[in-house]
Tab-separated table of C-alpha atoms in Angstrom:
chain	number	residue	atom	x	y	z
U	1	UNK	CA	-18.688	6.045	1.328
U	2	UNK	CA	-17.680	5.303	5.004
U	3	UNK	CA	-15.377	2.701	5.054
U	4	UNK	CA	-14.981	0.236	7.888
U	5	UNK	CA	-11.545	0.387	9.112
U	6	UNK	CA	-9.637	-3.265	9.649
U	7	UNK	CA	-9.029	-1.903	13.063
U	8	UNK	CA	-12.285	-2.972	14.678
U	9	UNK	CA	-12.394	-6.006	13.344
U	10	UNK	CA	-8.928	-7.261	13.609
U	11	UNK	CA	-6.281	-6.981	16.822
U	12	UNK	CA	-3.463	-8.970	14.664
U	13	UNK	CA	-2.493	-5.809	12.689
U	14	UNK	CA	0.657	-4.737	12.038
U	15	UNK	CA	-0.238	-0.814	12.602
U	16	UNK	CA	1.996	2.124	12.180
U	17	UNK	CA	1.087	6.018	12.950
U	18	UNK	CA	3.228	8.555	10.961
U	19	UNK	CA	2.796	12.526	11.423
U	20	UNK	CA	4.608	14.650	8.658
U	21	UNK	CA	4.737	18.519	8.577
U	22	UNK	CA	4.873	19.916	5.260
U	23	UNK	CA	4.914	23.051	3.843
U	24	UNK	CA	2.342	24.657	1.663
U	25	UNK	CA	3.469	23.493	-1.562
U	26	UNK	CA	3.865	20.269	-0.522
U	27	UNK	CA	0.756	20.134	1.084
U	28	UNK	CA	-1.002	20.850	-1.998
U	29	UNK	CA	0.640	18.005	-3.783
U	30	UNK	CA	0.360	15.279	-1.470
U	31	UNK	CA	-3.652	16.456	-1.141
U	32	UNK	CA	-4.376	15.885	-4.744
U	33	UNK	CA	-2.829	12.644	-5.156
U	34	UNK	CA	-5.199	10.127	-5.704
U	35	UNK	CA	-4.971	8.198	-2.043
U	36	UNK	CA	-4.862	11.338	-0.046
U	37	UNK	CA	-7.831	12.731	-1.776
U	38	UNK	CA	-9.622	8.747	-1.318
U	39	UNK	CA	-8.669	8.776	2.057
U	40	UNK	CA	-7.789	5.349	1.928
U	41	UNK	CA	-5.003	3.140	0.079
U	42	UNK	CA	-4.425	-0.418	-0.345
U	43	UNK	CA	-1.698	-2.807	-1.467
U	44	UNK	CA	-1.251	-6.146	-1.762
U	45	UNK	CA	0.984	-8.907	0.179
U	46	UNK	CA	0.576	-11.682	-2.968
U	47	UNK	CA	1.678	-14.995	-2.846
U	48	UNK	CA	2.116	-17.492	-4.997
U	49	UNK	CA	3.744	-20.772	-3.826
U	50	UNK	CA	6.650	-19.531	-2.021
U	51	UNK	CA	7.049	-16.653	-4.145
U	52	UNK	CA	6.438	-12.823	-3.933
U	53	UNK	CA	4.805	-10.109	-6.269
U	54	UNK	CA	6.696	-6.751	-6.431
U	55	UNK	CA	6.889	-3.745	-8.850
U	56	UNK	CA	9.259	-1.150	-9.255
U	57	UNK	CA	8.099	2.021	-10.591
U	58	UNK	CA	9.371	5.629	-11.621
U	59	UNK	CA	9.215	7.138	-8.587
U	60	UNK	CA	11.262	4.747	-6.569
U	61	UNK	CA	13.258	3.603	-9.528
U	62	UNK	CA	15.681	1.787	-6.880
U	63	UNK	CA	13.515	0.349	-4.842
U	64	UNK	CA	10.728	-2.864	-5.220
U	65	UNK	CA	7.627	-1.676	-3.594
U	66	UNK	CA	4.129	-3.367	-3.382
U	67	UNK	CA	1.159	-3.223	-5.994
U	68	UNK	CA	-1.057	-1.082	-4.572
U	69	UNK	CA	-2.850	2.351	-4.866
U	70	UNK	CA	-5.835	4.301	-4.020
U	71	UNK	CA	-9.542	3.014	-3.244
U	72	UNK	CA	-12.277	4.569	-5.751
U	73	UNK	CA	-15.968	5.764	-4.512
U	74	UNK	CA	-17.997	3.192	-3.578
U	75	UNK	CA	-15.223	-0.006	-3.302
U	76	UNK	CA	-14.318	-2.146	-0.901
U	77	UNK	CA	-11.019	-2.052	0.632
U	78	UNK	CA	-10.691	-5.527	-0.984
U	79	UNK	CA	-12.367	-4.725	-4.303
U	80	UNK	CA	-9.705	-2.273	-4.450
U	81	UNK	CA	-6.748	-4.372	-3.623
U	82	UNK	CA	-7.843	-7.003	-6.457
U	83	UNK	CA	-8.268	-4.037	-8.502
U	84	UNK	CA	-4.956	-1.990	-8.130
U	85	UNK	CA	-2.858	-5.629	-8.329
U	86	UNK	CA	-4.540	-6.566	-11.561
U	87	UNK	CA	-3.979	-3.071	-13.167
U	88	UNK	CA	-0.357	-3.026	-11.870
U	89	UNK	CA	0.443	-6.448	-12.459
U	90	UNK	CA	-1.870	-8.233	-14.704
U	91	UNK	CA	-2.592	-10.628	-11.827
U	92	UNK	CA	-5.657	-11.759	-10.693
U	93	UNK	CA	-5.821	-12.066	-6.402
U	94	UNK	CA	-7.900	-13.221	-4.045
U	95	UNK	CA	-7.599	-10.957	-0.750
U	96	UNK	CA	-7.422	-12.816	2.138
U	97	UNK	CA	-7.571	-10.773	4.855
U	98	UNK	CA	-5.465	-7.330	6.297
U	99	UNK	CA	-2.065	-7.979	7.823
U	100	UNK	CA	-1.313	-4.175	8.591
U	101	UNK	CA	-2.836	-0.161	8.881
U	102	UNK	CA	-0.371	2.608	7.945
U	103	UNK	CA	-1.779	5.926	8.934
U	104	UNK	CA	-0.077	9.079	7.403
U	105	UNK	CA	-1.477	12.613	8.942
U	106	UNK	CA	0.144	15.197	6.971
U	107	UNK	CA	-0.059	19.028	8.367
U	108	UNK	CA	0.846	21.891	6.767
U	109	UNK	CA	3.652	24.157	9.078
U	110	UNK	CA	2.009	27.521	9.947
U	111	UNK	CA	3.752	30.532	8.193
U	112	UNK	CA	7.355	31.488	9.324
U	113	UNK	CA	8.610	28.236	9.301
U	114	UNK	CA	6.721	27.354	13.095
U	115	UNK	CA	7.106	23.587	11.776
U	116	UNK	CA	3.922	23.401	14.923
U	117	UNK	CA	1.568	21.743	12.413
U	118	UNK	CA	-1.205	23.900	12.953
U	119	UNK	CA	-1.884	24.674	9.548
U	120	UNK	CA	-4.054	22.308	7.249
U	121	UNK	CA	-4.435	18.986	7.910
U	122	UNK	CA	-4.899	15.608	5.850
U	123	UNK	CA	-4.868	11.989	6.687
U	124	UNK	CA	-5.017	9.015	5.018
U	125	UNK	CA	-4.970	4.967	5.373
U	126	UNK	CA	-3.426	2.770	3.543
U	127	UNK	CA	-4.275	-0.976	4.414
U	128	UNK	CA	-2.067	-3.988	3.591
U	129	UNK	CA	-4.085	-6.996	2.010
U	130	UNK	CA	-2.544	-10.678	2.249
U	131	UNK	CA	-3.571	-12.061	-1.366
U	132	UNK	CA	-3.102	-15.408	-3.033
U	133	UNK	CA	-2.654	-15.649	-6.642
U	134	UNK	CA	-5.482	-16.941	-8.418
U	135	UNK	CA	-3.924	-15.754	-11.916
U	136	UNK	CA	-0.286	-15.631	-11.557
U	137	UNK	CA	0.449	-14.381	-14.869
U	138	UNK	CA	2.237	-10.800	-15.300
U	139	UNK	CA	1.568	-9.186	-17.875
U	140	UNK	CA	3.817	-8.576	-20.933
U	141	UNK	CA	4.769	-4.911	-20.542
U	142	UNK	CA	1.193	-2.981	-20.141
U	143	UNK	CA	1.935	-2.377	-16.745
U	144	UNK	CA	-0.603	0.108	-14.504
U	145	UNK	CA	-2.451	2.463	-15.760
U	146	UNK	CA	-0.706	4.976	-17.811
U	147	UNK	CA	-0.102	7.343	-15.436
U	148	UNK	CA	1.313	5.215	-12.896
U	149	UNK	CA	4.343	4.647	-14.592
U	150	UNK	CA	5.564	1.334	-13.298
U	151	UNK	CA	8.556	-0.470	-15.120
U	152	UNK	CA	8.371	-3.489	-13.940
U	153	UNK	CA	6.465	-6.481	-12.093
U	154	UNK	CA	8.035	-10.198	-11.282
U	155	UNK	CA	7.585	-12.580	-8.949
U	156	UNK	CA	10.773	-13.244	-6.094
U	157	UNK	CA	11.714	-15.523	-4.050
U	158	UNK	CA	11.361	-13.624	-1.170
U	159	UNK	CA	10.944	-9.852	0.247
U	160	UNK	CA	14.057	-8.249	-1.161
U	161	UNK	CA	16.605	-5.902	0.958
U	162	UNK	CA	15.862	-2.905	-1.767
U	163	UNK	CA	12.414	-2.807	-0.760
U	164	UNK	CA	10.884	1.060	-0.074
U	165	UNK	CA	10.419	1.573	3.654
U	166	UNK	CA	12.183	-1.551	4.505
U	167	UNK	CA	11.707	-1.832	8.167
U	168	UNK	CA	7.514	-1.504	7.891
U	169	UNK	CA	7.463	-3.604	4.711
U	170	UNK	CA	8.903	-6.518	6.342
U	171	UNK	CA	7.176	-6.272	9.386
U	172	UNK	CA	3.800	-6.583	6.938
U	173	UNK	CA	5.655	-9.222	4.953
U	174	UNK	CA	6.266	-11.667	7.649
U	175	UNK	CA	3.124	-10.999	9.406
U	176	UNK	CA	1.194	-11.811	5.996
U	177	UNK	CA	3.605	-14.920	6.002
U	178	UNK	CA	2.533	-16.486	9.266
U	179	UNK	CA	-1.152	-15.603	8.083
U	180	UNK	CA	-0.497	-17.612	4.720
U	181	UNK	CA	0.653	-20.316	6.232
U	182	UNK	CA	-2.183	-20.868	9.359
């Protein structure tokens, strides 16, 4: 399914353009996980009242990150951020609209450690989604799907300073913010 990107249709994004060279293992892993192989990922900027939703999860044990994941065939971007919030969370959103684009383009180093990136290539978009609670309720410890291993999910008061990839987060959060509040 071609997906519109929230590119065309909005100029208020907050957009950021990453390039990573990998190497061949690496590049094998990061292709079969489930957003690289979609294409596209979403996550959710949720609100309710003045608060924020956040998980942690296994892989960034240290770290609040938020709910979010990979689009399935044939779903909206925002079918897909109510989806991946409700299965992470037990909340039920509303999207609102995108508040940012982060575009990953992961190449594969040639052989001999060239680190050119002319090997394989992958890319992948992962599209932040201001949401308002419609269900705030988190659910009692069935958090995510199994295999998404997430320990936790509450609502704070604001955007934490051990949140992963702090500097792009918050740019997202406070754009989302000034959306909310229009």
């Amino acid at each position: 399914m071609e997906r519109p990107d929230p590119r065309q249709r909005y100029d208020d994004l907050v957009v950021r353009r990453e390039r990573h060279a990998v190497d061949a293992e690496r590049f094998d892993e990061l292709r079969e996980s489930e957003v690289f192989a979609s294409g596209w990922g979403v996550a959710g900027v949720v609100f309710e009242a003045e608060r924020l939703l956040a998980i942690r999860n296994e892989a960034y044990p240290t770290e609040w990150t938020l709910p979010g994941g990979a689009v399935e065939p044939g779903e909206t971007l925002a079918d897909a951020v109510a989806r991946e919030v409700r299965e992470e969370t037990g909340v039920a959103v509303e999207p609102v609209r995108p508040v940012g684009v982060d575009e990953s383009v992961v190449v594969e180093e040639s052989g001999a450690g060239g680190g050119d990136g002319s090997g394989r290539r992958v890319e992948m978009r992962f599209v932040h989604f201001l949401c308002r609670a419609t269900d705030p309720s988190v659910a009692d410890g069935d958090l995510g799907d199994p295999d998404e291993e997430i320990t936790e999910a509450a609502w704070l008061e604001s955007l934490p300073e051990d949140v992963f990839n702090p500097e792009h987060t918050r740019e997202v959060y406070e754009t989302a913010l000034e959306h909310r509040d229009r």
